[in-house]
Amino acid sequence: MKLDDIDKRILRALQRDGRMANNDLAREVGLTPSPCLRRVKLLEEAGVIDRYVAMLNPAKIGKGQTFFTRIWLKAQDEDTIEHFAAEVAKLPEVLECYLMLGDCDAMVRVVAANIDAYRRFQSEHLSRIKGVQNVKTDVPSQTIKQTSEMPL
Amino acid sequence: MKLDDIDKRILRALQRDGRMANNDLAREVGLTPSPCLRRVKLLEEAGVIDRYVAMLNPAKIGKGQTFFTRIWLKAQDEDTIEHFAAEVAKLPEVLECYLMLGDCDAMVRVVAANIDAYRRFQSEHLSRIKGVQNVKTDVPSQTIKQTSEMPL
DNA sequence: ACAATCTTCGCAAGCAAATTGCGCCGAAGT
DNA sequence: ACTTCGGCGCAATTTGCTTGCGAAGATTGT
């Protein structure tokens, strides 16, 4: 899909505020409400806009700390990986999970209240997944930047 | 702030669909529209709901690949870190940046069209930031899970 | 145990915003 | 120069948001 300048302005605005009123959005991008809304619907149908979500403040719901954990599996065959992926999908504390090229086999991003809660999670859930050989956790001490806004 | 069961249902729903109509949300959580909207506003004012955003499909805007890069700095003094943070903040391709405890000094998450585009970005931008001594990139080959939904 | 108070609900009316159809204008192609 | 097509703006309709108010249930203090 081809995105012109107005489309990009719409996407930038909706990435900042996904609940912005269409009238305000229209004014910001230099259109009247109707063609503006039409473009938004087209962007949704084309899948450029995947979904709208509410972002919660992790600290306010007792999930203030993020942890990155690199994982090494005992083997890299399909069964081992499938099983690992299925188990990880069940854990709501795991927000992201990637299979990796190179050094480690997988990487997960976990949220928890603090490092003690995380250690418990790691030993009781992550390490117990069949096929997991070793894990190494990287702990952020400070967040410099955290956004979901794609560059356009 | 204390969250009862209805609040949690509201948060779960809005994390799935941040643009859900209040009428539908009310029906889903078992309230009429007015108290439901009141609760949503309270959750927003309390900062539990931080913001609403549109999530774009990275592949559809030429940012289909994610890269995790661990960074080692030449020094860990405040000036070096401040400067690094300021430079990273300017780079829209960097969606996340954390200072780390332990092994590396910082970790960034970068989006790019593909690995070639990323390599260019790394050598032209990341590595040129003053104070950056070494970088090591972890490349996801497959995304198993990727969500912004906090466990409640 | 009873009364006062506080909280949170549902209802209903008024209001604002989203949505749709239609005519118009400009760009591109013949 | 004429035709066609795409995209805009206007206006009417519908839909959903918003707010004030009275009632019901829970809680606290006497």
Coordinates of C-alpha atoms (C1' of nucleotides) in Angstrom, one line a residue:
Chain A
M1 CA 0.0 0.0 0.0
K2 CA 1.2 3.4 -0.9
L3 CA 1.1 6.0 1.9
D4 CA 1.1 9.7 1.0
D5 CA 2.0 12.5 3.2
I6 CA -1.4 12.9 4.8
D7 CA -1.6 9.2 5.6
K8 CA 1.7 9.5 7.4
R9 CA 0.5 12.4 9.4
I10 CA -2.6 10.4 10.3
L11 CA -0.5 7.4 11.4
R12 CA 1.8 9.6 13.4
A13 CA -1.1 11.3 15.2
L14 CA -2.9 8.0 16.0
Q15 CA 0.3 6.5 17.3
R16 CA 0.5 9.3 19.8
D17 CA -3.2 9.2 20.6
G18 CA -5.2 6.3 19.4
R19 CA -8.5 7.7 20.7
M20 CA -8.2 11.2 19.2
A21 CA -11.5 12.4 17.9
N22 CA -11.8 12.3 14.2
N23 CA -12.6 16.0 14.0
D24 CA -9.4 16.9 15.8
L25 CA -7.4 14.4 13.7
A26 CA -8.9 15.9 10.5
R27 CA -7.9 19.4 11.6
E28 CA -4.4 18.3 12.4
V29 CA -3.8 16.6 9.1
G30 CA -5.5 19.3 7.0
L31 CA -8.7 17.6 5.9
T32 CA -12.4 17.7 6.8
P33 CA -13.7 14.9 9.0
S34 CA -15.2 12.8 6.2
P35 CA -12.2 12.1 4.0
C36 CA -10.1 11.8 7.1
L37 CA -12.3 9.1 8.5
R38 CA -12.3 7.4 5.2
R39 CA -8.6 7.3 5.1
V40 CA -8.4 5.9 8.6
K41 CA -10.8 3.1 7.7
L42 CA -8.8 2.3 4.6
L43 CA -5.6 2.2 6.7
E44 CA -7.4 -0.2 9.1
E45 CA -8.7 -2.4 6.3
A46 CA -5.3 -2.5 4.6
G47 CA -3.8 -3.7 7.9
V48 CA -1.4 -0.8 8.2
I49 CA -3.2 0.0 11.4
D50 CA -3.2 -3.3 13.1
R51 CA -5.1 -2.5 16.3
Y52 CA -5.8 0.1 18.9
V53 CA -4.7 -0.7 22.5
A54 CA -4.8 1.0 25.9
M55 CA -1.3 1.2 27.4
L56 CA -1.3 0.6 31.1
N57 CA 1.3 2.0 33.6
P58 CA 3.1 -1.1 34.6
A59 CA 4.1 0.4 38.0
K60 CA 0.4 1.0 38.8
I61 CA -0.5 -2.6 38.5
G62 CA 2.4 -4.2 40.2
K63 CA 4.5 -5.0 37.1
G64 CA 7.0 -2.2 37.3
Q65 CA 10.1 -3.9 36.2
T66 CA 11.1 -5.4 32.9
F67 CA 13.5 -8.3 32.4
F68 CA 15.2 -9.6 29.3
T69 CA 16.1 -13.2 29.5
R70 CA 18.2 -15.0 26.9
I71 CA 17.5 -18.7 26.7
W72 CA 19.6 -21.6 25.5
L73 CA 17.8 -24.9 24.7
K74 CA 19.2 -28.4 24.9
A75 CA 18.4 -28.9 21.3
Q76 CA 17.2 -26.9 18.3
D77 CA 14.9 -29.5 16.7
E78 CA 11.4 -28.6 15.8
D79 CA 9.8 -30.5 18.7
T80 CA 11.9 -28.8 21.3
I81 CA 11.2 -25.4 19.9
E82 CA 7.5 -26.0 19.4
H83 CA 7.1 -27.2 23.0
F84 CA 9.0 -24.2 24.3
A85 CA 6.9 -21.8 22.2
A86 CA 3.7 -23.4 23.4
E87 CA 4.7 -23.1 27.1
V88 CA 5.9 -19.6 26.8
A89 CA 2.6 -18.6 25.2
K90 CA 0.8 -19.7 28.3
L91 CA 2.7 -17.3 30.6
P92 CA 1.1 -13.9 30.8
E93 CA 4.1 -12.4 32.4
V94 CA 6.0 -13.0 29.1
L95 CA 5.1 -10.0 26.9
E96 CA 7.5 -10.9 24.1
C97 CA 9.3 -14.0 22.9
Y98 CA 11.6 -14.3 19.9
L99 CA 13.6 -17.2 18.5
M100 CA 17.1 -15.9 17.8
L101 CA 19.8 -16.4 15.3
G102 CA 23.3 -16.8 16.6
D103 CA 24.4 -17.0 20.2
C104 CA 21.2 -17.8 22.2
D105 CA 18.2 -19.7 21.0
A106 CA 15.4 -17.5 22.4
M107 CA 14.8 -14.2 24.1
V108 CA 11.9 -13.3 26.3
R109 CA 10.8 -10.0 27.8
V110 CA 9.1 -10.5 31.2
V111 CA 7.4 -8.1 33.5
A112 CA 7.2 -8.5 37.3
A113 CA 6.8 -6.4 40.4
N114 CA 10.6 -6.5 41.3
I115 CA 13.6 -8.7 41.0
D116 CA 12.5 -11.1 43.7
A117 CA 9.2 -11.7 42.0
Y118 CA 11.1 -12.2 38.7
R119 CA 13.6 -14.7 40.2
R120 CA 10.6 -16.7 41.5
F121 CA 9.0 -16.6 38.1
Q122 CA 12.2 -17.7 36.4
S123 CA 12.9 -20.7 38.6
E124 CA 9.2 -21.8 38.9
H125 CA 8.2 -21.3 35.3
L126 CA 10.9 -20.4 32.8
S127 CA 13.5 -22.8 33.9
R128 CA 11.0 -25.6 34.3
I129 CA 10.0 -25.6 30.7
K130 CA 11.2 -28.9 29.2
G131 CA 14.2 -28.4 26.9
V132 CA 15.5 -25.2 28.6
Q133 CA 19.2 -25.7 29.3
N134 CA 20.3 -22.3 30.5
V135 CA 19.0 -18.8 31.0
K136 CA 20.7 -15.5 31.4
T137 CA 18.9 -12.4 32.5
D138 CA 19.7 -8.8 31.6
V139 CA 18.2 -6.3 34.0
P140 CA 17.4 -2.8 33.0
S141 CA 18.2 -0.3 35.7
Q142 CA 16.7 2.7 33.9
T143 CA 14.5 3.2 31.0
I144 CA 15.8 5.8 28.6
K145 CA 13.2 5.4 25.9
Q146 CA 10.1 3.2 25.5
T147 CA 7.7 3.8 22.6
S148 CA 5.6 1.9 20.2
E149 CA 5.8 4.7 17.6
M150 CA 7.2 3.5 14.3
P151 CA 9.3 5.8 12.3
L152 CA 7.5 7.0 9.1
Chain B
M1 CA -5.1 2.5 43.6
K2 CA -7.3 -0.5 44.3
L3 CA -8.6 -2.4 41.4
D4 CA -11.7 -4.6 41.8
D5 CA -12.8 -7.3 39.5
I6 CA -14.7 -5.1 37.2
D7 CA -11.8 -2.7 36.8
K8 CA -9.6 -5.6 35.7
R9 CA -12.2 -6.7 33.2
I10 CA -12.2 -3.1 31.8
L11 CA -8.5 -3.0 31.6
R12 CA -8.3 -6.4 29.9
A13 CA -10.9 -5.3 27.3
L14 CA -9.2 -2.0 26.6
Q15 CA -5.9 -3.6 26.2
R16 CA -7.4 -5.8 23.5
D17 CA -9.3 -3.0 21.8
G18 CA -8.6 0.5 23.0
R19 CA -11.3 1.9 20.7
M20 CA -14.1 -0.3 21.9
A21 CA -17.3 1.7 22.2
N22 CA -18.3 2.4 25.8
N23 CA -21.6 0.7 25.3
D24 CA -20.0 -2.6 24.2
L25 CA -17.4 -2.3 27.0
A26 CA -20.2 -1.8 29.6
R27 CA -22.1 -4.9 28.4
E28 CA -18.9 -7.0 28.4
V29 CA -18.0 -6.1 32.0
G30 CA -21.6 -6.2 33.3
L31 CA -22.5 -2.6 33.9
T32 CA -24.6 0.1 32.2
P33 CA -22.7 2.7 30.1
S34 CA -22.6 5.5 32.7
P35 CA -20.8 3.8 35.6
C36 CA -18.6 2.0 33.1
L37 CA -17.5 5.3 31.5
R38 CA -17.0 6.7 35.0
R39 CA -14.6 3.9 35.9
V40 CA -12.7 4.3 32.7
K41 CA -12.2 8.0 33.4
L42 CA -11.0 7.2 36.9
L43 CA -8.5 4.7 35.6
E44 CA -7.2 7.3 33.2
E45 CA -7.0 10.0 35.8
A46 CA -5.2 7.6 38.2
G47 CA -2.7 6.9 35.5
V48 CA -3.5 3.2 35.4
I49 CA -4.4 3.7 31.8
D50 CA -1.5 5.7 30.6
R51 CA -2.5 6.3 27.0
Y52 CA -4.2 4.9 23.9
V53 CA -2.2 4.1 20.8
A54 CA -2.6 2.8 17.4
M55 CA -0.4 -0.2 16.7
L56 CA 0.9 -0.3 13.2
N57 CA 1.9 -3.4 11.3
P58 CA 5.7 -3.0 11.0
A59 CA 5.9 -5.0 7.8
K60 CA 3.4 -2.7 6.1
I61 CA 5.5 0.4 6.6
G62 CA 8.9 -1.1 5.8
K63 CA 10.0 -1.8 9.4
G64 CA 9.4 -5.5 9.4
Q65 CA 12.5 -6.7 11.4
T66 CA 13.4 -6.1 15.0
F67 CA 17.0 -6.1 16.4
F68 CA 18.2 -6.2 19.9
T69 CA 21.6 -4.5 20.4
R70 CA 23.6 -4.7 23.6
I71 CA 26.0 -1.8 24.0
W72 CA 29.1 -1.4 26.0
L73 CA 30.3 2.2 26.7
K74 CA 33.9 3.4 27.2
A75 CA 33.0 4.7 30.6
Q76 CA 30.0 4.6 33.0
D77 CA 30.2 8.2 34.3
E78 CA 27.2 10.4 34.2
D79 CA 28.4 12.5 31.2
T80 CA 28.9 9.6 29.0
I81 CA 25.6 8.1 29.8
E82 CA 23.7 11.4 29.5
H83 CA 25.2 12.0 26.1
F84 CA 24.4 8.5 25.0
A85 CA 20.8 8.8 26.2
A86 CA 20.3 12.1 24.4
E87 CA 21.7 10.8 21.1
V88 CA 19.6 7.6 21.3
A89 CA 16.5 9.6 22.0
K90 CA 16.9 11.4 18.6
L91 CA 16.9 8.2 16.6
P92 CA 13.3 7.2 15.7
E93 CA 14.4 3.7 14.7
V94 CA 15.2 3.1 18.3
L95 CA 11.9 2.1 19.9
E96 CA 13.3 1.1 23.3
C97 CA 16.5 1.9 25.2
Y98 CA 17.4 0.7 28.7
L99 CA 20.5 1.2 30.8
M100 CA 21.5 -2.2 32.1
L101 CA 22.8 -3.7 35.3
G102 CA 25.6 -6.3 34.9
D103 CA 27.2 -7.4 31.7
C104 CA 26.5 -4.6 29.1
D105 CA 25.8 -1.0 29.7
A106 CA 22.7 -0.5 27.6
M107 CA 20.3 -2.3 25.4
V108 CA 18.3 -0.9 22.5
R109 CA 15.5 -2.3 20.4
V110 CA 15.7 -1.1 16.8
V111 CA 13.3 -1.6 13.9
A112 CA 14.4 -1.7 10.3
A113 CA 13.3 -3.1 6.9
N114 CA 15.9 -5.9 7.0
I115 CA 19.3 -6.8 8.2
D116 CA 21.1 -4.7 5.6
A117 CA 19.2 -1.6 6.6
Y118 CA 20.0 -2.4 10.2
R119 CA 23.7 -2.8 9.5
R120 CA 23.8 0.5 7.9
F121 CA 21.9 2.1 10.8
Q122 CA 24.3 0.5 13.3
S123 CA 27.5 1.7 11.6
E124 CA 26.1 5.1 10.6
H125 CA 24.3 6.0 13.8
L126 CA 24.7 3.7 16.8
S127 CA 28.4 3.1 16.6
R128 CA 29.1 6.7 15.9
I129 CA 27.6 7.9 19.2
K130 CA 30.5 9.2 21.3
G131 CA 31.3 6.9 24.2
V132 CA 30.1 3.7 22.5
Q133 CA 32.9 1.2 22.7
N134 CA 31.3 -2.0 21.4
V135 CA 27.9 -3.3 20.3
K136 CA 26.6 -6.8 19.9
T137 CA 23.3 -7.5 18.0
D138 CA 20.9 -10.3 18.6
V139 CA 18.7 -11.0 15.7
P140 CA 15.3 -12.6 16.1
S141 CA 14.5 -15.1 13.4
Q142 CA 10.9 -15.6 14.4
T143 CA 8.4 -13.9 16.7
I144 CA 6.7 -16.3 19.0
K145 CA 4.8 -13.8 21.1
Q146 CA 4.5 -10.0 21.0
T147 CA 1.9 -8.2 23.1
S148 CA 1.5 -5.1 25.2
E149 CA -1.1 -6.7 27.4
M150 CA -0.1 -6.7 31.0
P151 CA -1.1 -9.6 33.2
L152 CA -3.8 -8.6 35.7
Chain C
dA1 C1' -29.4 -2.7 66.3
dC2 C1' -30.2 1.5 64.2
dA3 C1' -29.2 5.6 61.9
dA4 C1' -26.3 8.4 59.2
dT5 C1' -23.2 8.6 55.5
dC6 C1' -20.8 7.3 51.7
dT7 C1' -20.4 4.9 47.5
dT8 C1' -21.8 3.4 43.2
dC9 C1' -25.4 2.0 40.5
dG10 C1' -29.2 2.8 36.7
dC11 C1' -32.2 6.0 34.2
dA12 C1' -33.1 9.6 31.1
dA13 C1' -32.3 13.9 28.7
dG14 C1' -29.3 16.7 26.1
dC15 C1' -25.3 17.0 23.4
dA16 C1' -21.4 16.0 20.5
dA17 C1' -19.3 13.1 17.3
dA18 C1' -19.2 9.5 13.8
dT19 C1' -21.1 8.0 9.5
dT20 C1' -23.2 8.0 4.9
dG21 C1' -24.8 9.8 0.4
dC22 C1' -24.1 13.0 -3.0
dG23 C1' -22.4 16.7 -5.9
dC24 C1' -18.1 19.1 -7.2
dC25 C1' -13.4 19.8 -8.6
dG26 C1' -8.8 18.6 -10.3
dA27 C1' -5.6 15.3 -12.4
dA28 C1' -4.6 11.9 -15.7
dG29 C1' -5.3 9.6 -19.9
dT30 C1' -7.3 9.4 -24.7
Chain D
dA1 C1' -10.7 19.4 -25.5
dC2 C1' -13.4 15.6 -23.6
dT3 C1' -14.0 11.7 -20.6
dT4 C1' -13.0 9.2 -16.6
dC5 C1' -11.5 8.5 -12.1
dG6 C1' -10.2 9.5 -7.5
dG7 C1' -10.7 12.2 -3.7
dC8 C1' -12.6 16.2 -1.4
dG9 C1' -16.3 19.0 1.2
dC10 C1' -21.0 19.6 2.6
dA11 C1' -25.1 18.3 5.0
dA12 C1' -28.4 15.1 7.1
dT13 C1' -28.9 11.2 9.9
dT14 C1' -27.7 8.1 13.2
dT15 C1' -25.1 6.6 16.8
dG16 C1' -22.8 6.9 21.0
dC17 C1' -21.0 10.0 24.7
dT18 C1' -21.9 12.7 28.7
dT19 C1' -24.0 14.6 32.9
dG20 C1' -27.4 15.3 36.7
dC21 C1' -30.2 13.0 39.7
dG22 C1' -32.7 9.7 42.6
dA23 C1' -32.3 4.9 44.6
dA24 C1' -30.2 0.9 46.6
dG25 C1' -26.6 -1.4 49.1
dA26 C1' -22.6 -1.3 52.1
dT27 C1' -20.0 0.8 55.9
dT28 C1' -19.2 3.2 60.0
dG29 C1' -20.2 5.1 64.3
dT30 C1' -23.3 5.6 68.2

